[in-house]
Amino acid sequence: TYADDIQPWLGQYFGFALLDVTLDEYGNMDDVAWLLVAETRNGSAADDFLAKVAATWAENHDVAAVNESYNGIAITSFPAEMPGEGLALARSGRMVLAAANVDVIKQAIDTQKGNSLADKAAFQDAVADLPTERVVTMYMDGAQLTGLMEQVNPMAAGLGLSAANALSMSGLKGTAVSLTFVDAGLQIDTVNAYNADELSSAQRTMLDAYTTAPVSLSLFPEDTFLYMGAQGLGNIWELYRETLVTQMGDPEAFSESMALFARDFGINPDTDFLPYLNRELAFGLMPADSGLLADELDLPMGMVLVVGTDNEAALAASIATFTEKITDPNTSGLGQANRVESNGLTLYEFSTSYDEALRLTYGTGRDYFYLGTSTADIQSLQFGGGTALADSDGYQTAVAAFPDEMVPVMYLDLRSLMSTVRSSVATSNTDMTEFEQVAAVLYPLHTIAAAVHINDMNMHQTTIFFIEK
C-alpha cells in the first residue's frame, strides 16, 4: 500500500521519461524505453520497497530475477521476450530508478555523474518561460518528436496531416509543458522553443502576429459560449501546399485534383479561394433559435467561422462563381442558394437538393469570409452595435488572469454552455441522469481560457481552468 510501502521513503521529486519510442504505422507505441525516477528520503525503506516489487513481479510473471552490479549500484532486472514488457530496478544514491530494461537503468546512473537533460540548451530555453511555482514539468525533444511523426507519415500523409506537422515542427527545438495551481484554478503552460535560423517565412509571420488582441473578439456577441482564434495566416496556404505536394511526391496529381474540383465546382481552391484566406481566423459558438444545430439536433446554438482577407473583391467573385456552379441544374445541381445583402455583407443561404434541412450560409463582406449554420448566426456578429464578447464581464474577468503581454486565443463559458445543453435535454424528454452526473463533476469548472505570448522565438501558451472555490 502507499501508506506502508511508499510513503516512508518517497521524497519531494518525481520524474518519468520516455526514451527511444517506436511507433507503428497507426501511431500506436510499438516499443518504448521508459524510465521512472523518484527521490528517496530513506534509503533503507526504499530498498525494502524495491525488494518487495521484485518479488511480486517474479511471482506474477513466473520469471527469475537477474542481479548485477554497475558502478557499485545493485540492479535487479527481469528480461522480457516481448518489447516493453521487461522491468529493471535500482537505487542510485537518493534516487529510486525503475525502467523498461537494464540498459536504461545504466544510462540513468551514468547521467547522474555526467550531462543530464537539465544541461541541454533546448531544455533550458523551453522551461525558462514556465512558471517557477509549477508542480509538474514535462519536456519533449523537438528532433525526437519530429522523428515520431515521421514514423506515422504513411497514415498522416493520407489524411493531409504530415504537411501540417511539417509546418508546426519546422525548427522546433523542444516543447515544455507545466501544471501550476493558481488562485483562479489550474494553469497549464506550453512552450514551443524554435531555432530562429530554421523558421520558415510563414512561421515567422504567424509568430510575429501575436502581439495585439485579435480584432475578431469585437465581432462575436457577448453571450458567445466558445471563441477560438488564430492570427498571422499570411502565406500559410502557399507553404502548406508546397509541403503537401512534397509529402505526396506527385505535383501533377495535386494539380489534377485541383483541376477536377474546378471542373465540377467552378473554382480552383489552390488559386481562387484558399490564397485569399490570409488574415485572422476565428470560430464562435453562440446561442441561436434556428439553424442547422437548432433545427436538426435540437441544440439552440449556432456556429460561425470568419477568416480575414486582403482581397475581398477577388474572394467574392470566386464565391459567386462557386455558388452559380453548384446551383446550376445543368451541371452539379447540388442545391439551391438564396442571395442576401445584409449590413455590408453578401451572403448565400444554401440548402441541399437531397435534404433542404441541411443548410448553411456563407459569403463575404467587411474584409472577411463567413461560414455559419444560419444567416441569423452571421447577422448576430457585432458590426458597430451591441455588446461584443470582448466587453462582456465573463471575458474581462478571464482575460485579467493573464499577463498583459499575452494575446487571447480561446475562451469557453462552460457554465452557460452546460446550462443551455441542460435546457435542451430537459425539453426533449431524455433521461437526465447521465447528464446531471457529468454536470455535477464539471460544475466547479466554469470557464476555460487560453492566451499566447511570443518571447524570443518561444511560443508560450497559457491555458487556465477557472474553478469555483
Short mmCIF file of C-alpha atoms in Angstrom, two decimals:
data_model
loop_
_atom_site.label_atom_id
_atom_site.label_comp_id
_atom_site.label_asym_id
_atom_site.label_seq_id
_atom_site.Cartn_x
_atom_site.Cartn_y
_atom_site.Cartn_z
CA THR A 1 0.00 0.00 0.00
CA TYR A 2 1.03 3.61 -0.38
CA ALA A 3 1.00 4.29 3.36
CA ASP A 4 3.05 1.21 4.30
CA ASP A 5 5.36 0.73 1.31
CA ILE A 6 5.85 4.08 -0.45
CA GLN A 7 5.18 6.98 1.91
CA PRO A 8 8.01 6.05 4.34
CA TRP A 9 10.69 6.71 1.71
CA LEU A 10 9.16 8.92 -1.02
CA GLY A 11 10.79 12.35 -1.28
CA GLN A 12 9.70 15.60 -2.90
CA TYR A 13 10.62 14.99 -6.54
CA PHE A 14 9.32 12.52 -9.09
CA GLY A 15 10.01 12.11 -12.80
CA PHE A 16 9.02 9.95 -15.75
CA ALA A 17 10.64 9.78 -19.18
CA LEU A 18 10.01 8.02 -22.48
CA LEU A 19 13.15 7.21 -24.48
CA ASP A 20 13.62 5.64 -27.90
CA VAL A 21 9.91 5.45 -28.64
CA THR A 22 8.98 3.46 -31.75
CA LEU A 23 5.52 3.80 -33.28
CA ASP A 24 3.73 1.55 -35.72
CA GLU A 25 2.07 2.87 -38.88
CA TYR A 26 -1.12 3.64 -36.94
CA GLY A 27 0.59 5.80 -34.34
CA ASN A 28 0.48 3.20 -31.55
CA MET A 29 3.56 2.52 -29.44
CA ASP A 30 5.40 -0.47 -30.87
CA ASP A 31 8.32 -0.32 -28.48
CA VAL A 32 9.33 2.14 -25.80
CA ALA A 33 12.14 2.51 -23.31
CA TRP A 34 10.79 4.24 -20.22
CA LEU A 35 12.35 5.49 -17.00
CA LEU A 36 10.77 6.39 -13.68
CA VAL A 37 12.77 8.33 -11.09
CA ALA A 38 11.72 9.16 -7.54
CA GLU A 39 13.65 10.91 -4.80
CA THR A 40 14.01 8.96 -1.56
CA ARG A 41 14.48 10.33 1.94
CA ASN A 42 15.01 6.88 3.47
CA GLY A 43 17.32 4.57 1.55
CA SER A 44 16.64 1.52 3.70
CA ALA A 45 12.86 1.82 3.30
CA ALA A 46 13.31 2.35 -0.45
CA ASP A 47 15.42 -0.82 -0.69
CA ASP A 48 12.72 -2.77 1.12
CA PHE A 49 10.14 -1.45 -1.33
CA LEU A 50 12.23 -2.41 -4.36
CA ALA A 51 12.77 -5.91 -2.96
CA LYS A 52 9.04 -6.31 -2.47
CA VAL A 53 8.30 -5.10 -6.02
CA ALA A 54 10.90 -7.53 -7.41
CA ALA A 55 9.45 -10.48 -5.50
CA THR A 56 5.92 -9.65 -6.60
CA TRP A 57 6.97 -9.23 -10.25
CA ALA A 58 8.83 -12.56 -10.24
CA GLU A 59 5.84 -14.37 -8.78
CA ASN A 60 3.21 -12.77 -11.04
CA HIS A 61 5.23 -13.23 -14.24
CA ASP A 62 6.89 -16.52 -13.32
CA VAL A 63 10.36 -15.24 -14.20
CA ALA A 64 13.67 -15.27 -12.38
CA ALA A 65 15.41 -12.06 -11.40
CA VAL A 66 18.83 -11.17 -12.81
CA ASN A 67 21.02 -9.41 -10.24
CA GLU A 68 24.13 -7.46 -11.20
CA SER A 69 26.23 -4.53 -10.07
CA TYR A 70 27.02 -1.47 -12.19
CA ASN A 71 29.42 1.17 -10.89
CA GLY A 72 28.72 -0.07 -7.38
CA ILE A 73 24.92 0.11 -7.82
CA ALA A 74 22.86 -3.08 -7.38
CA ILE A 75 20.42 -3.66 -10.24
CA THR A 76 17.61 -6.21 -10.34
CA SER A 77 16.10 -6.87 -13.75
CA PHE A 78 13.53 -9.11 -15.40
CA PRO A 79 14.23 -9.50 -19.13
CA ALA A 80 11.20 -9.95 -21.35
CA GLU A 81 10.66 -11.75 -24.64
CA MET A 82 8.32 -9.02 -25.92
CA PRO A 83 9.43 -5.36 -26.23
CA GLY A 84 8.25 -3.07 -23.46
CA GLU A 85 7.33 -5.88 -21.05
CA GLY A 86 10.54 -6.01 -19.02
CA LEU A 87 11.43 -4.34 -15.72
CA ALA A 88 14.64 -3.17 -14.07
CA LEU A 89 15.00 -1.70 -10.57
CA ALA A 90 17.78 0.07 -8.67
CA ARG A 91 18.57 2.74 -6.10
CA SER A 92 21.36 5.12 -7.01
CA GLY A 93 22.06 7.38 -4.07
CA ARG A 94 18.91 9.35 -3.29
CA MET A 95 17.18 8.24 -6.49
CA VAL A 96 14.93 5.20 -6.88
CA LEU A 97 15.02 4.02 -10.50
CA ALA A 98 12.59 1.82 -12.41
CA ALA A 99 12.89 1.23 -16.15
CA ALA A 100 11.90 -0.95 -19.06
CA ASN A 101 15.29 -2.66 -19.14
CA VAL A 102 18.69 -2.71 -17.50
CA ASP A 103 20.33 -0.58 -20.21
CA VAL A 104 18.08 2.35 -19.35
CA ILE A 105 18.96 1.98 -15.66
CA LYS A 106 22.67 2.07 -16.51
CA GLN A 107 22.15 5.13 -18.69
CA ALA A 108 20.37 6.88 -15.80
CA ILE A 109 23.22 6.03 -13.42
CA ASP A 110 25.77 7.44 -15.87
CA THR A 111 23.68 10.58 -16.32
CA GLN A 112 23.87 11.34 -12.60
CA LYS A 113 27.61 11.84 -13.00
CA GLY A 114 27.54 13.48 -16.44
CA ASN A 115 25.36 15.76 -18.54
CA SER A 116 21.64 15.39 -17.93
CA LEU A 117 18.54 16.78 -19.60
CA ALA A 118 18.81 19.84 -17.35
CA ASP A 119 22.12 20.71 -19.05
CA LYS A 120 20.62 20.69 -22.55
CA ALA A 121 20.28 24.17 -24.08
CA ALA A 122 16.97 23.38 -25.80
CA PHE A 123 15.51 22.21 -22.48
CA GLN A 124 16.72 25.33 -20.72
CA ASP A 125 15.23 27.58 -23.42
CA ALA A 126 11.84 25.86 -23.23
CA VAL A 127 11.45 25.69 -19.45
CA ALA A 128 12.75 29.24 -18.89
CA ASP A 129 9.31 30.67 -19.69
CA LEU A 130 7.39 28.24 -17.47
CA PRO A 131 6.06 29.43 -14.07
CA THR A 132 8.52 28.94 -11.22
CA GLU A 133 5.65 27.75 -8.99
CA ARG A 134 4.86 24.78 -11.26
CA VAL A 135 4.26 21.40 -9.65
CA VAL A 136 4.64 19.28 -12.81
CA THR A 137 7.05 19.76 -15.72
CA MET A 138 7.09 17.79 -18.98
CA TYR A 139 9.52 18.12 -21.87
CA MET A 140 9.64 16.68 -25.40
CA ASP A 141 12.72 16.99 -27.58
CA GLY A 142 11.94 18.61 -30.92
CA ALA A 143 14.04 16.25 -33.04
CA GLN A 144 12.61 13.17 -31.34
CA LEU A 145 9.08 14.50 -31.65
CA THR A 146 9.63 15.16 -35.35
CA GLY A 147 11.03 11.66 -35.72
CA LEU A 148 7.93 10.15 -34.14
CA MET A 149 5.71 11.99 -36.59
CA GLU A 150 7.82 10.74 -39.48
CA GLN A 151 7.23 7.18 -38.28
CA VAL A 152 3.49 7.59 -38.78
CA ASN A 153 3.99 9.51 -42.03
CA PRO A 154 2.12 7.00 -44.28
CA MET A 155 -1.09 7.44 -42.32
CA ALA A 156 -0.57 11.17 -41.75
CA ALA A 157 0.08 11.81 -45.42
CA GLY A 158 -3.17 10.12 -46.31
CA LEU A 159 -5.01 12.50 -44.00
CA GLY A 160 -3.02 15.55 -45.06
CA LEU A 161 -1.66 15.83 -41.53
CA SER A 162 2.02 15.34 -42.28
CA ALA A 163 2.15 18.68 -44.09
CA ALA A 164 0.54 20.38 -41.10
CA ASN A 165 3.06 18.71 -38.79
CA ALA A 166 5.90 19.88 -41.00
CA LEU A 167 4.66 23.46 -40.66
CA SER A 168 4.33 23.35 -36.88
CA MET A 169 7.53 21.39 -36.23
CA SER A 170 9.98 23.00 -38.61
CA GLY A 171 12.74 24.48 -36.46
CA LEU A 172 11.26 23.10 -33.22
CA LYS A 173 13.99 22.59 -30.59
CA GLY A 174 11.73 21.33 -27.85
CA THR A 175 8.36 21.59 -26.14
CA ALA A 176 7.90 22.08 -22.40
CA VAL A 177 4.61 21.72 -20.53
CA SER A 178 3.86 22.55 -16.91
CA LEU A 179 0.98 22.37 -14.48
CA THR A 180 0.55 25.05 -11.81
CA PHE A 181 -2.09 25.67 -9.16
CA VAL A 182 -3.09 29.35 -9.23
CA ASP A 183 -5.72 31.46 -7.46
CA ALA A 184 -8.12 31.09 -10.39
CA GLY A 185 -7.78 27.31 -10.51
CA LEU A 186 -5.47 25.17 -12.63
CA GLN A 187 -2.98 26.57 -15.16
CA ILE A 188 -1.28 24.64 -17.97
CA ASP A 189 1.61 26.29 -19.80
CA THR A 190 3.08 25.05 -23.08
CA VAL A 191 6.26 26.49 -24.55
CA ASN A 192 7.49 25.64 -28.04
CA ALA A 193 11.11 26.72 -28.42
CA TYR A 194 12.17 27.32 -32.03
CA ASN A 195 15.50 27.73 -33.76
CA ALA A 196 15.21 31.12 -35.45
CA ASP A 197 17.53 30.11 -38.29
CA GLU A 198 15.26 27.21 -39.28
CA LEU A 199 11.91 29.00 -39.23
CA SER A 200 10.01 29.39 -42.48
CA SER A 201 8.61 32.75 -43.56
CA ALA A 202 5.09 31.51 -42.84
CA GLN A 203 6.06 30.53 -39.30
CA ARG A 204 7.66 33.92 -38.72
CA THR A 205 4.51 35.62 -40.00
CA MET A 206 2.37 33.66 -37.56
CA LEU A 207 4.67 34.23 -34.60
CA ASP A 208 5.06 37.96 -35.28
CA ALA A 209 1.27 38.40 -35.45
CA TYR A 210 0.66 37.53 -31.80
CA THR A 211 1.38 40.99 -30.45
CA THR A 212 -2.11 42.52 -30.17
CA ALA A 213 -5.57 41.22 -29.29
CA PRO A 214 -7.43 39.75 -32.29
CA VAL A 215 -9.93 42.07 -33.97
CA SER A 216 -12.43 39.22 -34.22
CA LEU A 217 -13.06 39.41 -30.47
CA SER A 218 -15.09 42.53 -31.18
CA LEU A 219 -17.23 40.68 -33.76
CA PHE A 220 -18.77 37.94 -31.66
CA PRO A 221 -21.70 38.76 -29.33
CA GLU A 222 -21.27 38.90 -25.56
CA ASP A 223 -23.18 35.64 -24.96
CA THR A 224 -20.81 33.60 -27.15
CA PHE A 225 -20.12 30.24 -25.49
CA LEU A 226 -16.88 29.42 -27.26
CA TYR A 227 -14.36 31.58 -29.10
CA MET A 228 -11.19 30.32 -30.79
CA GLY A 229 -8.88 32.49 -32.83
CA ALA A 230 -5.63 32.39 -34.79
CA GLN A 231 -3.58 35.17 -36.32
CA GLY A 232 -0.90 35.65 -38.94
CA LEU A 233 -2.19 33.23 -41.57
CA GLY A 234 -0.33 35.22 -44.21
CA ASN A 235 1.02 32.93 -46.92
CA ILE A 236 0.24 29.82 -44.90
CA TRP A 237 -1.65 28.15 -47.74
CA GLU A 238 1.26 28.59 -50.15
CA LEU A 239 3.66 26.92 -47.75
CA TYR A 240 1.16 24.24 -46.78
CA ARG A 241 0.58 23.44 -50.44
CA GLU A 242 4.29 23.13 -51.13
CA THR A 243 4.72 20.84 -48.13
CA LEU A 244 1.68 18.78 -49.07
CA VAL A 245 2.92 18.31 -52.64
CA THR A 246 6.31 17.25 -51.30
CA GLN A 247 4.69 14.72 -49.00
CA MET A 248 2.54 13.37 -51.84
CA GLY A 249 5.57 13.12 -54.11
CA ASP A 250 3.50 13.86 -57.21
CA PRO A 251 2.95 17.54 -58.13
CA GLU A 252 0.93 16.59 -61.19
CA ALA A 253 -1.52 14.56 -59.11
CA PHE A 254 -2.13 17.57 -56.88
CA SER A 255 -2.69 19.87 -59.86
CA GLU A 256 -5.02 17.36 -61.47
CA SER A 257 -7.12 17.09 -58.31
CA MET A 258 -7.45 20.88 -58.16
CA ALA A 259 -8.41 20.99 -61.85
CA LEU A 260 -11.07 18.33 -61.33
CA PHE A 261 -12.50 20.35 -58.46
CA ALA A 262 -12.59 23.44 -60.68
CA ARG A 263 -14.38 21.49 -63.39
CA ASP A 264 -17.08 20.32 -61.01
CA PHE A 265 -17.41 23.37 -58.75
CA GLY A 266 -16.30 26.33 -60.83
CA ILE A 267 -13.22 27.40 -58.87
CA ASN A 268 -9.75 26.07 -58.22
CA PRO A 269 -9.24 26.08 -54.42
CA ASP A 270 -5.50 26.38 -54.92
CA THR A 271 -5.69 29.63 -56.89
CA ASP A 272 -9.20 31.04 -56.48
CA PHE A 273 -10.09 30.55 -52.81
CA LEU A 274 -7.55 29.44 -50.21
CA PRO A 275 -4.84 32.04 -51.02
CA TYR A 276 -7.33 34.81 -50.22
CA LEU A 277 -7.94 33.50 -46.68
CA ASN A 278 -4.77 35.09 -45.40
CA ARG A 279 -5.51 37.08 -42.28
CA GLU A 280 -7.11 36.47 -38.91
CA LEU A 281 -9.25 33.36 -38.36
CA ALA A 282 -11.88 32.91 -35.66
CA PHE A 283 -14.61 30.46 -34.70
CA GLY A 284 -17.55 31.11 -32.42
CA LEU A 285 -20.34 29.06 -30.85
CA MET A 286 -23.27 31.13 -29.62
CA PRO A 287 -26.98 30.82 -28.68
CA ALA A 288 -29.39 30.52 -31.63
CA ASP A 289 -33.09 29.78 -32.04
CA SER A 290 -32.80 28.39 -35.56
CA GLY A 291 -30.26 26.95 -37.94
CA LEU A 292 -28.61 23.62 -38.58
CA LEU A 293 -27.88 22.75 -34.94
CA ALA A 294 -31.13 24.12 -33.55
CA ASP A 295 -33.39 22.56 -36.17
CA GLU A 296 -31.67 19.22 -36.72
CA LEU A 297 -30.17 18.44 -33.31
CA ASP A 298 -32.48 20.46 -31.04
CA LEU A 299 -29.45 22.33 -29.72
CA PRO A 300 -30.24 26.06 -29.51
CA MET A 301 -26.81 27.05 -30.77
CA GLY A 302 -25.18 28.40 -33.88
CA MET A 303 -21.65 28.38 -35.26
CA VAL A 304 -19.79 30.98 -37.27
CA LEU A 305 -16.35 30.82 -38.86
CA VAL A 306 -14.76 34.08 -40.00
CA VAL A 307 -11.49 34.41 -41.92
CA GLY A 308 -9.92 37.72 -42.86
CA THR A 309 -8.87 38.55 -46.41
CA ASP A 310 -6.83 41.27 -48.09
CA ASN A 311 -8.64 40.81 -51.42
CA GLU A 312 -12.35 40.74 -50.73
CA ALA A 313 -13.30 41.53 -54.33
CA ALA A 314 -11.46 38.50 -55.75
CA LEU A 315 -12.77 36.27 -52.98
CA ALA A 316 -16.35 37.47 -53.53
CA ALA A 317 -16.05 36.75 -57.26
CA SER A 318 -14.87 33.20 -56.54
CA ILE A 319 -17.72 32.65 -54.09
CA ALA A 320 -20.24 33.87 -56.66
CA THR A 321 -18.82 31.55 -59.34
CA PHE A 322 -18.83 28.62 -56.94
CA THR A 323 -22.44 29.27 -55.94
CA GLU A 324 -23.59 29.58 -59.53
CA LYS A 325 -21.93 26.26 -60.39
CA ILE A 326 -23.29 24.20 -57.50
CA THR A 327 -26.84 25.50 -58.00
CA ASP A 328 -26.94 25.04 -61.78
CA PRO A 329 -29.32 22.13 -62.51
CA ASN A 330 -27.49 21.51 -65.78
CA THR A 331 -24.18 20.78 -64.00
CA SER A 332 -23.88 19.63 -60.42
CA GLY A 333 -27.25 20.84 -59.16
CA LEU A 334 -26.26 20.19 -55.56
CA GLY A 335 -28.84 22.53 -54.13
CA GLN A 336 -30.39 25.97 -54.01
CA ALA A 337 -28.91 29.25 -52.82
CA ASN A 338 -30.69 32.44 -51.84
CA ARG A 339 -28.57 35.58 -52.02
CA VAL A 340 -28.98 38.00 -49.11
CA GLU A 341 -27.50 41.50 -48.82
CA SER A 342 -27.19 42.38 -45.14
CA ASN A 343 -25.27 45.14 -43.34
CA GLY A 344 -22.49 45.27 -45.91
CA LEU A 345 -22.34 41.51 -46.34
CA THR A 346 -23.19 39.38 -49.35
CA LEU A 347 -24.44 36.05 -48.06
CA TYR A 348 -25.70 32.88 -49.71
CA GLU A 349 -28.23 30.68 -47.91
CA PHE A 350 -27.54 27.22 -49.31
CA SER A 351 -29.68 24.11 -48.86
CA THR A 352 -29.00 20.74 -50.48
CA SER A 353 -31.26 19.11 -53.04
CA TYR A 354 -31.20 15.91 -51.00
CA ASP A 355 -32.41 17.40 -47.74
CA GLU A 356 -33.49 21.04 -47.51
CA ALA A 357 -32.99 20.91 -43.75
CA LEU A 358 -29.24 20.58 -44.37
CA ARG A 359 -28.35 24.20 -44.96
CA LEU A 360 -25.51 26.60 -44.36
CA THR A 361 -24.86 30.27 -45.01
CA TYR A 362 -21.62 31.61 -46.42
CA GLY A 363 -20.41 34.81 -48.00
CA THR A 364 -18.12 37.82 -47.84
CA GLY A 365 -18.09 41.41 -46.62
CA ARG A 366 -16.17 43.86 -44.45
CA ASP A 367 -12.88 42.10 -45.37
CA TYR A 368 -13.98 38.71 -44.09
CA PHE A 369 -15.20 35.36 -45.37
CA TYR A 370 -18.09 33.90 -43.36
CA LEU A 371 -19.46 30.40 -42.88
CA GLY A 372 -22.31 29.85 -40.46
CA THR A 373 -25.10 27.48 -39.54
CA SER A 374 -27.64 30.16 -40.48
CA THR A 375 -27.90 33.70 -41.82
CA ALA A 376 -29.08 34.85 -38.41
CA ASP A 377 -25.91 33.49 -36.81
CA ILE A 378 -23.74 35.60 -39.11
CA GLN A 379 -26.02 38.60 -38.66
CA SER A 380 -25.53 38.31 -34.89
CA LEU A 381 -21.92 39.43 -35.33
CA GLN A 382 -21.32 42.87 -33.88
CA PHE A 383 -20.55 45.39 -36.60
CA GLY A 384 -20.58 48.54 -34.52
CA GLY A 385 -23.69 47.76 -32.48
CA GLY A 386 -24.42 45.78 -29.32
CA THR A 387 -22.04 44.41 -26.73
CA ALA A 388 -19.23 42.23 -28.04
CA LEU A 389 -17.62 39.26 -26.32
CA ALA A 390 -14.50 41.33 -25.66
CA ASP A 391 -16.59 43.69 -23.50
CA SER A 392 -18.51 41.04 -21.54
CA ASP A 393 -17.96 40.66 -17.80
CA GLY A 394 -17.08 36.97 -18.06
CA TYR A 395 -14.46 37.50 -20.71
CA GLN A 396 -12.97 40.53 -18.96
CA THR A 397 -12.66 38.54 -15.72
CA ALA A 398 -10.96 35.66 -17.51
CA VAL A 399 -8.50 37.73 -19.52
CA ALA A 400 -7.50 39.68 -16.40
CA ALA A 401 -5.90 36.48 -15.06
CA PHE A 402 -3.27 36.57 -17.83
CA PRO A 403 -0.21 38.82 -18.04
CA ASP A 404 -0.81 41.95 -20.13
CA GLU A 405 1.55 40.85 -22.90
CA MET A 406 -0.41 37.68 -23.65
CA VAL A 407 -2.83 37.61 -26.62
CA PRO A 408 -6.18 35.79 -26.12
CA VAL A 409 -6.77 32.80 -28.41
CA MET A 410 -9.56 30.86 -26.70
CA TYR A 411 -12.47 31.46 -24.33
CA LEU A 412 -15.10 28.96 -23.19
CA ASP A 413 -18.02 29.90 -20.94
CA LEU A 414 -18.57 26.31 -19.84
CA ARG A 415 -21.29 27.05 -17.29
CA SER A 416 -23.50 28.90 -19.77
CA LEU A 417 -22.92 26.19 -22.36
CA MET A 418 -23.89 23.44 -19.92
CA SER A 419 -26.99 25.39 -18.87
CA THR A 420 -28.11 25.69 -22.49
CA VAL A 421 -27.50 22.00 -23.14
CA ARG A 422 -29.40 21.11 -19.95
CA SER A 423 -32.43 23.08 -21.11
CA SER A 424 -32.30 21.35 -24.49
CA VAL A 425 -32.02 17.89 -22.95
CA ALA A 426 -34.83 18.60 -20.49
CA THR A 427 -37.28 19.62 -23.22
CA SER A 428 -36.50 16.53 -25.32
CA ASN A 429 -37.90 14.13 -22.70
CA THR A 430 -34.50 12.46 -22.45
CA ASP A 431 -33.34 10.80 -19.24
CA MET A 432 -31.32 13.48 -17.44
CA THR A 433 -29.48 11.13 -15.09
CA GLU A 434 -26.22 10.78 -17.01
CA PHE A 435 -26.16 14.45 -17.98
CA GLU A 436 -26.62 15.58 -14.38
CA GLN A 437 -23.85 13.24 -13.24
CA VAL A 438 -21.44 14.79 -15.73
CA ALA A 439 -22.67 18.30 -14.92
CA ALA A 440 -22.09 17.74 -11.20
CA VAL A 441 -18.48 16.74 -11.84
CA LEU A 442 -17.87 19.73 -14.12
CA TYR A 443 -19.79 22.30 -12.06
CA PRO A 444 -16.81 23.79 -10.16
CA LEU A 445 -15.11 24.36 -13.54
CA HIS A 446 -16.93 27.35 -15.02
CA THR A 447 -14.55 28.89 -17.58
CA ILE A 448 -11.55 27.88 -19.69
CA ALA A 449 -9.38 30.48 -21.40
CA ALA A 450 -6.07 30.49 -23.26
CA ALA A 451 -3.62 33.15 -24.38
CA VAL A 452 -0.32 33.26 -26.27
CA HIS A 453 2.90 35.24 -25.97
CA ILE A 454 5.92 35.18 -28.27
CA ASN A 455 9.22 35.65 -26.49
CA ASP A 456 12.45 35.43 -28.48
CA MET A 457 11.18 32.68 -30.83
CA ASN A 458 9.48 30.86 -27.98
CA MET A 459 5.72 30.42 -28.42
CA HIS A 460 4.22 30.35 -24.93
CA GLN A 461 0.57 29.39 -24.48
CA THR A 462 -1.14 29.55 -21.11
CA THR A 463 -4.46 27.80 -20.52
CA ILE A 464 -6.34 28.47 -17.28
CA PHE A 465 -9.14 26.30 -15.96
CA PHE A 466 -11.21 28.62 -13.76
CA ILE A 467 -12.55 26.64 -10.79
CA GLU A 468 -15.10 27.95 -8.33
CA LYS A 469 -13.93 27.58 -4.75
#
